[in-house]
Amino acid sequence: IISLFILNSCSSDLQGNIQIIKYQPKIEPDYSEVTIPPNIAPLNFIIKEPGNEYQVILKSGLDNSQISVRSKDGVIQFPEKSWEKLIGASKGDKITIQVLSAVSTNSINKYEPISISVANEPIDPYLAYRLIPPGYYSWSDIKIEQRSLESFDMESVIENQMIEKNCVNCHSFNQNNPDQFLVHIRGSKGGTYFVDKDKITKTNLKTEQMMNGATYPSWHPGGRFVAFSSNQVRQSFYAHYSKSIEVYDESSSLILYDTQKSEVIGVPKDLSGESLQTFPTWSPDGKYIYYCEAYINDSVAGWEIKDIEKIHYNLVKKSFNEKDLSFGKTEFIVNSSETHQSVSFPRISPDGKFLIFTMADYGTFPIWHKEADLYMLDLQNGKLKKMELNSNETDSYHSWSSNGKWLVFSSKRIDGRSTRPFIAYINSWDQIGKPFVLPQNDPAYYDNQILSFNIPEFIKGKIKMNPRDFEAATKKAIIQAKSGKFENAKPEKAKHPRNGQPEIPNSIHG
């Protein structure tokens, strides 16, 4: 009773003659008709309608409890405790947002209410991401942060200002576990840093058998093995203003790292001709490794844009035997000769039913491709579709929540420049919620800073490590990985993209 009294008495109502406005008010960020988890931070927003004073009434559809907030400037910030109680009590139902604006001393505009659905399933309580300028040249200020999704609390995990401004990238968690993850550091403190509970191990994964270093990690569900691609990455810059940069691989292959033996082996290439392999990911049962593969031939001294535009990556998989570390033959899942586009970032839902990937016109680095979109593949029947949550700007890197009901992805839809984390409810193939941007305490936050949220990953709890721990770890002796078997696994030097494809077995996408 006391809680309901508090919720209903946050502020008095605006007074005046009510004018009914037959449309929903414009608010930023746009949270209208979204589906949210029952444990998300308040969806604060700014009312973009005329008025000299505003009132917002947030009401539960289950018990009619409500929060009332008044504002002189249209900035609406809900009390966190009141918000938590109201949405927590509205699971499986809807809440409504009623907006009123005072346009004169005696006239109140009342807009059509905005509806928000509250799912039954919670979201993982934390999100980890790399915060970085939206460019391609500077390492001067890079952080990996963790943000509570249930509040606005944020803490740094790594700050490169404390480690001689080294580049920090490619953080990866084992099944959303904050106590088992890794991160790459490049520069004077270079190495791959493995975190296991309260221990950090600094490792050099590059062996004499490898042409390039290790990147794009993916943990095997068992936690012992990590798959990487080993890439020779190049950048080319456009003279035309419509595009800025193209990032591509001159060579790449897959490797498997055994954390117990500190040993690296190569993943064999079994198709005719040379190929580029990248972006590995495991099936939830650990029996298959999925990755992206493109085909090349005709050695050349350099690449031109016409060569890069021919690169189209297929989605393929191999079986994996954990006992003897052997791999099966390549099986094609999505064939680029049918889609005429290029696949990157495959990620499988925890229940193994769906695979979501990014697809762009060509190449392997979709973050610079405006046309990049997310696609969803039903692994049970082979259906493929472009997802409803895409925008007219870049939509790319994504990851699943531990319960498989929430997807976070990077999108440039706000300003066309910086990537922001958007969250969407994935209930089924046909029920995908409208995405919403990560809520901030200041609803104008995204208008006032340009940093990109890179590689957003859900985690099931708070990371215990802090920047001081990683600073100390950089001073430790580095462990050199040993080289295991590499038969049929080494990439060749730069090649032209292959015109046409080899014979493709076991394709499930037609």
XYZ file of C-alpha atoms in Angstrom:
510
model
C 0.000 0.000 0.000
C 2.818 2.407 0.893
C 4.598 1.627 -2.406
C 1.449 2.305 -4.417
C 0.911 5.575 -2.571
C 4.448 6.694 -3.421
C 4.042 5.724 -7.071
C 0.800 7.633 -7.382
C 1.940 10.786 -5.641
C 5.236 11.685 -7.298
C 3.810 14.992 -8.590
C 0.522 16.806 -9.099
C -1.202 16.919 -12.489
C -0.992 19.776 -14.946
C -4.080 21.982 -14.752
C -6.009 23.476 -17.682
C -8.363 22.711 -20.543
C -7.443 19.397 -22.124
C -6.971 19.327 -25.906
C -6.911 15.769 -27.319
C -4.060 15.310 -29.850
C -4.729 12.341 -32.094
C -1.180 11.145 -32.527
C 1.618 9.897 -30.315
C 4.175 12.482 -29.197
C 7.659 12.424 -30.665
C 10.201 11.348 -28.057
C 13.963 10.819 -28.271
C 15.247 8.206 -27.993
C 12.294 6.533 -29.675
C 10.959 3.951 -27.206
C 7.450 3.686 -28.656
C 6.098 0.137 -29.103
C 9.310 -1.555 -27.974
C 9.542 -4.744 -25.929
C 11.753 -4.441 -22.863
C 13.032 -6.874 -20.215
C 11.577 -6.625 -16.692
C 15.012 -5.663 -15.308
C 16.125 -2.824 -17.599
C 17.209 0.646 -16.435
C 14.667 3.483 -16.879
C 13.901 4.512 -20.454
C 14.503 8.220 -19.948
C 13.642 10.441 -22.915
C 13.120 13.987 -24.205
C 9.698 15.155 -25.399
C 10.021 16.806 -28.812
C 6.659 18.573 -28.806
C 5.803 22.267 -28.117
C 5.122 23.276 -24.524
C 6.388 25.257 -21.565
C 5.801 22.446 -19.090
C 5.285 18.694 -19.417
C 3.876 15.792 -17.483
C 4.404 12.097 -18.137
C 2.315 9.379 -16.481
C 3.723 5.868 -16.669
C 1.015 3.325 -15.891
C 1.021 -0.448 -15.418
C -1.586 -2.434 -17.325
C -1.881 -5.026 -14.549
C -2.662 -3.103 -11.370
C -2.967 0.528 -12.567
C -0.022 1.602 -10.410
C 1.720 4.608 -11.925
C 4.635 7.043 -11.885
C 4.049 10.724 -12.597
C 6.938 12.996 -13.619
C 6.827 16.719 -14.445
C 9.413 18.679 -16.396
C 9.918 22.277 -17.511
C 12.182 21.423 -20.470
C 10.757 18.098 -21.681
C 13.599 16.001 -20.233
C 11.981 13.000 -18.529
C 13.977 11.010 -15.986
C 12.105 8.341 -14.048
C 13.016 7.559 -10.404
C 14.996 4.313 -10.592
C 13.356 2.536 -7.634
C 9.827 3.439 -8.718
C 10.598 2.365 -12.314
C 12.047 -0.949 -11.111
C 8.921 -1.768 -9.086
C 6.497 -0.832 -11.833
C 8.086 -2.757 -14.724
C 8.949 -5.689 -12.470
C 5.253 -5.982 -11.635
C 4.259 -5.685 -15.320
C 5.977 -8.800 -16.696
C 4.061 -10.329 -19.589
C 1.897 -7.242 -19.990
C 2.108 -3.643 -21.208
C 2.808 -0.284 -19.671
C 1.590 2.986 -21.155
C 3.272 6.371 -21.313
C 0.828 9.267 -21.257
C 2.353 12.626 -22.275
C 0.773 15.997 -21.554
C 2.203 19.393 -22.465
C 1.119 22.846 -21.294
C 1.084 25.072 -24.387
C -0.430 28.111 -22.635
C -1.574 29.133 -19.142
C -4.878 27.289 -19.512
C -4.374 24.805 -22.385
C -3.017 21.268 -22.045
C -2.262 18.996 -24.997
C -2.934 15.340 -24.259
C -1.336 12.950 -26.749
C -2.232 9.393 -27.607
C -0.474 7.080 -25.144
C 2.692 5.220 -26.070
C 2.637 1.506 -25.376
C 5.608 -0.575 -24.212
C 5.554 -4.359 -23.752
C 7.364 -5.961 -20.822
C 8.668 -9.462 -21.537
C 8.683 -12.242 -18.961
C 12.325 -13.097 -19.616
C 15.042 -10.966 -17.976
C 18.153 -9.681 -19.695
C 21.705 -10.429 -18.554
C 22.558 -7.807 -15.927
C 25.709 -6.395 -17.584
C 26.960 -5.323 -21.000
C 30.670 -5.143 -21.898
C 31.922 -3.094 -24.848
C 34.927 -1.214 -26.159
C 34.526 2.557 -26.128
C 36.524 4.050 -28.983
C 36.552 7.079 -31.314
C 34.671 6.323 -34.575
C 37.794 6.432 -36.721
C 40.598 4.177 -37.849
C 43.912 5.751 -36.866
C 44.155 6.571 -33.156
C 44.877 4.372 -30.126
C 45.093 7.371 -27.815
C 41.974 6.726 -25.741
C 40.431 3.248 -25.688
C 38.504 1.641 -22.846
C 36.691 -1.600 -22.245
C 33.764 -0.810 -19.977
C 31.033 -2.751 -18.244
C 27.637 -1.196 -17.839
C 24.850 -2.412 -15.594
C 21.693 -2.908 -17.648
C 19.582 -2.731 -14.498
C 20.889 0.728 -13.594
C 23.162 3.404 -15.029
C 26.277 2.222 -13.187
C 29.368 1.956 -15.367
C 32.967 0.944 -14.601
C 36.130 0.604 -16.663
C 37.629 -2.866 -17.038
C 40.703 -1.772 -19.037
C 41.941 1.727 -19.845
C 44.722 1.980 -22.384
C 45.893 5.269 -20.844
C 47.289 3.109 -18.031
C 49.174 0.713 -20.347
C 51.194 3.089 -22.535
C 48.214 3.765 -24.828
C 48.394 0.278 -26.343
C 45.507 -0.825 -28.568
C 42.939 -2.915 -26.679
C 40.500 -5.037 -28.689
C 38.697 -8.315 -29.318
C 37.340 -9.087 -25.848
C 35.501 -12.419 -25.793
C 33.594 -14.270 -23.043
C 32.927 -17.965 -22.644
C 29.126 -18.268 -22.720
C 28.557 -14.793 -21.200
C 30.745 -15.684 -18.205
C 32.378 -12.596 -16.615
C 34.933 -14.840 -14.864
C 36.303 -16.415 -18.053
C 37.247 -14.151 -20.918
C 40.163 -12.875 -22.957
C 41.306 -9.632 -24.505
C 44.002 -8.727 -27.046
C 46.474 -5.919 -26.425
C 48.674 -4.668 -29.261
C 51.784 -2.546 -28.850
C 54.543 -2.458 -26.242
C 52.401 -4.524 -23.825
C 51.204 -6.841 -26.591
C 49.718 -10.271 -25.986
C 46.497 -12.153 -25.433
C 45.354 -11.843 -21.822
C 43.299 -14.776 -20.527
C 41.175 -14.189 -17.419
C 40.151 -17.171 -15.279
C 38.375 -15.962 -12.117
C 41.034 -13.938 -10.247
C 43.988 -14.879 -12.472
C 45.262 -13.114 -15.624
C 47.671 -14.972 -17.948
C 49.612 -13.068 -20.612
C 50.246 -15.197 -23.706
C 51.869 -14.830 -27.109
C 49.754 -16.958 -29.432
C 51.837 -16.407 -32.580
C 54.074 -19.386 -33.352
C 56.616 -20.033 -36.090
C 53.936 -21.880 -38.073
C 51.700 -18.794 -38.266
C 52.092 -15.995 -40.812
C 49.940 -13.630 -38.757
C 48.704 -13.124 -35.202
C 45.442 -14.377 -33.701
C 42.202 -12.411 -33.724
C 38.359 -12.767 -33.743
C 38.227 -15.291 -30.861
C 35.447 -17.720 -30.003
C 35.413 -19.919 -26.893
C 34.529 -23.577 -27.194
C 31.644 -24.161 -24.715
C 33.806 -26.503 -22.645
C 36.186 -23.626 -21.883
C 39.415 -25.444 -22.780
C 39.728 -24.382 -26.415
C 39.481 -21.047 -28.190
C 39.176 -20.727 -31.964
C 40.758 -17.720 -33.674
C 41.345 -16.537 -37.186
C 44.868 -15.512 -38.117
C 44.586 -12.537 -40.463
C 46.864 -10.305 -42.504
C 44.687 -7.175 -42.418
C 45.030 -4.264 -44.842
C 43.371 -0.834 -45.112
C 42.715 1.189 -48.259
C 41.295 4.709 -48.340
C 38.785 6.121 -50.820
C 39.322 9.443 -52.567
C 35.545 9.862 -53.043
C 33.699 11.448 -50.109
C 30.873 8.877 -50.064
C 33.167 6.225 -48.513
C 36.177 6.572 -46.264
C 37.945 3.242 -45.847
C 37.968 -0.408 -46.888
C 39.393 -3.046 -44.537
C 40.172 -6.477 -45.975
C 42.285 -9.600 -45.488
C 45.135 -10.504 -47.814
C 45.376 -13.861 -46.078
C 43.570 -15.572 -43.219
C 43.120 -19.022 -41.733
C 41.672 -20.618 -38.590
C 43.611 -21.835 -35.570
C 42.660 -23.610 -32.349
C 44.321 -22.785 -29.040
C 44.440 -25.321 -26.212
C 44.494 -23.329 -22.950
C 45.612 -26.372 -20.917
C 48.613 -27.224 -23.086
C 49.251 -23.675 -24.340
C 49.391 -25.159 -27.843
C 48.161 -23.846 -31.195
C 47.043 -26.101 -34.048
C 45.800 -25.189 -37.510
C 42.275 -25.897 -38.727
C 42.717 -27.715 -42.069
C 41.492 -26.308 -45.363
C 40.050 -29.143 -47.381
C 38.569 -27.493 -50.507
C 40.469 -27.075 -53.766
C 42.251 -23.752 -54.153
C 43.212 -21.187 -51.557
C 40.701 -19.512 -49.270
C 40.264 -16.781 -46.689
C 38.808 -18.030 -43.400
C 37.585 -15.767 -40.602
C 35.020 -15.136 -37.815
C 34.808 -18.584 -36.163
C 31.955 -19.405 -33.787
C 30.910 -22.638 -32.062
C 27.611 -24.447 -31.959
C 26.226 -24.538 -28.379
C 27.069 -28.244 -28.060
C 30.648 -27.660 -29.236
C 30.379 -30.243 -32.002
C 30.634 -27.798 -34.919
C 32.675 -24.746 -35.726
C 30.991 -22.233 -38.035
C 33.000 -19.600 -39.888
C 33.174 -17.435 -43.023
C 35.202 -18.465 -46.070
C 35.992 -16.815 -49.413
C 37.955 -18.257 -52.366
C 40.977 -16.739 -54.095
C 43.521 -17.508 -56.831
C 46.168 -15.832 -59.024
C 48.908 -14.381 -56.844
C 49.311 -10.610 -57.207
C 51.526 -7.857 -55.827
C 48.679 -5.699 -54.557
C 44.928 -5.272 -54.307
C 42.667 -2.798 -56.051
C 39.071 -1.930 -55.234
C 37.833 -4.059 -58.127
C 39.543 -7.048 -56.496
C 38.087 -6.333 -53.057
C 34.574 -5.987 -54.490
C 34.813 -9.583 -55.775
C 35.344 -10.979 -52.277
C 32.192 -12.703 -51.065
C 32.370 -14.838 -47.932
C 30.241 -17.961 -47.577
C 28.937 -19.281 -44.275
C 30.327 -22.784 -43.693
C 30.909 -25.247 -40.865
C 33.065 -28.231 -39.881
C 32.442 -30.926 -37.313
C 34.854 -31.053 -34.371
C 35.997 -34.063 -32.342
C 37.185 -32.856 -28.956
C 38.905 -36.149 -28.110
C 41.471 -36.151 -30.927
C 41.138 -32.484 -32.033
C 40.120 -33.504 -35.542
C 37.825 -31.634 -37.940
C 35.403 -32.906 -40.552
C 34.879 -31.756 -44.131
C 33.554 -28.317 -45.012
C 29.767 -28.058 -45.189
C 28.181 -25.016 -46.828
C 25.376 -23.236 -44.997
C 24.891 -19.975 -46.922
C 26.362 -19.762 -50.421
C 27.470 -16.323 -51.590
C 27.033 -17.280 -55.254
C 23.288 -17.422 -54.497
C 23.025 -14.351 -52.246
C 25.614 -12.266 -54.179
C 26.626 -10.804 -50.821
C 29.224 -11.468 -48.148
C 28.710 -13.029 -44.691
C 30.412 -12.008 -41.441
C 29.950 -12.366 -37.647
C 27.904 -15.593 -37.386
C 26.393 -16.067 -33.908
C 24.205 -19.007 -32.839
C 21.441 -18.763 -30.236
C 22.115 -20.705 -26.992
C 19.373 -23.217 -27.854
C 20.965 -23.891 -31.265
C 17.832 -22.956 -33.229
C 18.843 -19.701 -34.916
C 21.976 -18.234 -36.398
C 22.231 -14.481 -36.959
C 24.934 -12.975 -39.158
C 25.790 -9.707 -40.864
C 25.626 -9.488 -44.652
C 27.076 -6.721 -46.836
C 27.671 -6.275 -50.554
C 31.241 -7.594 -50.319
C 34.257 -7.967 -48.075
C 34.875 -8.834 -44.448
C 34.575 -5.609 -42.445
C 30.914 -4.530 -42.532
C 31.260 -1.726 -39.978
C 32.268 0.574 -42.874
C 29.442 -0.635 -45.137
C 26.248 1.405 -44.920
C 24.288 -1.411 -46.566
C 25.304 -3.982 -43.902
C 22.265 -5.679 -42.334
C 21.483 -8.524 -39.947
C 20.059 -11.782 -41.299
C 18.495 -14.666 -39.428
C 18.838 -18.337 -40.393
C 16.623 -21.079 -38.971
C 19.071 -23.965 -38.499
C 16.232 -26.484 -38.303
C 14.611 -25.824 -41.669
C 17.134 -23.636 -43.534
C 14.887 -20.569 -43.847
C 16.760 -17.286 -44.221
C 15.427 -13.751 -43.852
C 16.585 -10.175 -43.551
C 15.615 -9.140 -40.029
C 12.929 -6.549 -39.382
C 15.153 -4.663 -36.938
C 17.527 -3.269 -39.606
C 17.845 0.412 -40.518
C 19.133 2.439 -43.469
C 22.514 2.747 -41.764
C 25.107 0.138 -40.767
C 23.798 -2.672 -38.551
C 26.525 -5.138 -37.670
C 28.225 -6.768 -34.693
C 25.777 -8.652 -32.446
C 25.626 -11.105 -29.548
C 22.990 -13.186 -27.759
C 21.936 -13.052 -24.125
C 22.542 -16.202 -22.087
C 18.831 -17.149 -22.219
C 18.631 -16.541 -25.983
C 15.785 -14.019 -25.706
C 17.733 -10.789 -26.240
C 20.052 -9.608 -28.964
C 22.394 -6.643 -28.723
C 23.880 -5.242 -31.923
C 25.884 -2.265 -33.153
C 24.046 0.298 -35.266
C 24.894 3.679 -36.788
C 21.217 4.585 -37.218
C 21.338 7.577 -34.849
C 23.887 9.713 -36.683
C 25.358 7.547 -39.456
C 28.792 7.772 -37.861
C 29.122 6.258 -34.397
C 27.960 2.763 -33.462
C 25.504 2.529 -30.552
C 24.247 -0.625 -28.826
C 20.647 -1.496 -29.664
C 18.713 -4.257 -27.897
C 15.912 -6.370 -29.370
C 13.635 -9.084 -27.986
C 13.861 -12.387 -29.898
C 10.826 -14.442 -28.900
C 10.604 -16.603 -32.027
C 11.211 -16.533 -35.780
C 8.061 -14.443 -36.272
C 8.176 -12.410 -33.043
C 11.110 -10.007 -32.981
C 10.714 -6.807 -31.001
C 11.450 -3.305 -32.211
C 15.030 -2.487 -31.115
C 15.780 0.216 -28.572
C 19.053 1.979 -27.809
C 20.847 1.290 -24.533
C 19.114 3.621 -22.019
C 21.160 6.415 -20.464
C 20.458 8.545 -17.397
C 20.789 11.656 -19.575
C 18.504 11.051 -22.572
C 20.618 13.526 -24.618
C 23.738 11.409 -24.004
C 24.089 10.178 -27.587
C 23.760 13.719 -28.930
C 26.622 14.982 -26.796
C 29.388 12.453 -27.461
C 30.664 10.681 -30.581
C 32.405 7.616 -29.155
C 31.461 4.239 -30.622
C 30.330 1.255 -28.546
C 32.352 -1.523 -30.155
C 31.785 -5.290 -29.746
C 28.859 -5.226 -27.279
C 28.643 -8.486 -25.319
C 26.075 -9.565 -22.708
C 27.564 -10.947 -19.496
C 25.827 -12.738 -16.630
C 27.446 -10.732 -13.848
C 29.978 -8.083 -12.978
C 33.610 -8.429 -14.076
C 35.797 -8.419 -10.972
C 38.974 -7.308 -12.760
C 39.755 -3.593 -12.999
C 42.274 -1.412 -14.872
C 44.857 -1.773 -12.085
C 44.728 -5.566 -12.406
C 45.412 -5.388 -16.149
C 48.149 -2.815 -15.631
C 49.847 -5.276 -13.276
C 49.331 -8.148 -15.716
C 51.164 -6.274 -18.488
C 54.324 -6.443 -16.359
C 54.227 -10.240 -16.073
C 56.400 -12.570 -18.122
C 54.692 -13.664 -21.309
C 53.926 -17.329 -21.976
C 54.904 -18.439 -25.479
C 52.379 -20.785 -27.081
C 53.694 -23.990 -28.593
C 53.045 -25.012 -32.184
C 51.080 -28.182 -32.896
C 49.974 -29.721 -36.177
C 49.362 -27.351 -39.100
C 48.872 -29.696 -42.049
C 46.782 -28.072 -44.824
C 46.109 -25.096 -42.574
C 48.485 -22.327 -43.655
C 47.253 -19.412 -45.773
C 49.134 -18.312 -48.858
C 50.264 -14.797 -49.731
C 47.905 -12.257 -51.313
C 45.698 -13.615 -54.092
C 43.048 -12.349 -56.457
C 39.491 -13.274 -55.496
C 38.293 -16.324 -57.342
C 35.758 -15.767 -60.108
C 33.158 -18.403 -59.393
C 33.015 -20.984 -56.610
C 34.146 -24.567 -56.149
C 31.562 -27.311 -56.100
C 29.465 -26.752 -52.995
C 28.279 -29.753 -50.947
C 25.538 -29.863 -48.331
C 24.101 -26.397 -48.934
C 20.943 -25.812 -46.873
C 20.231 -22.363 -48.275
C 18.705 -22.272 -51.718
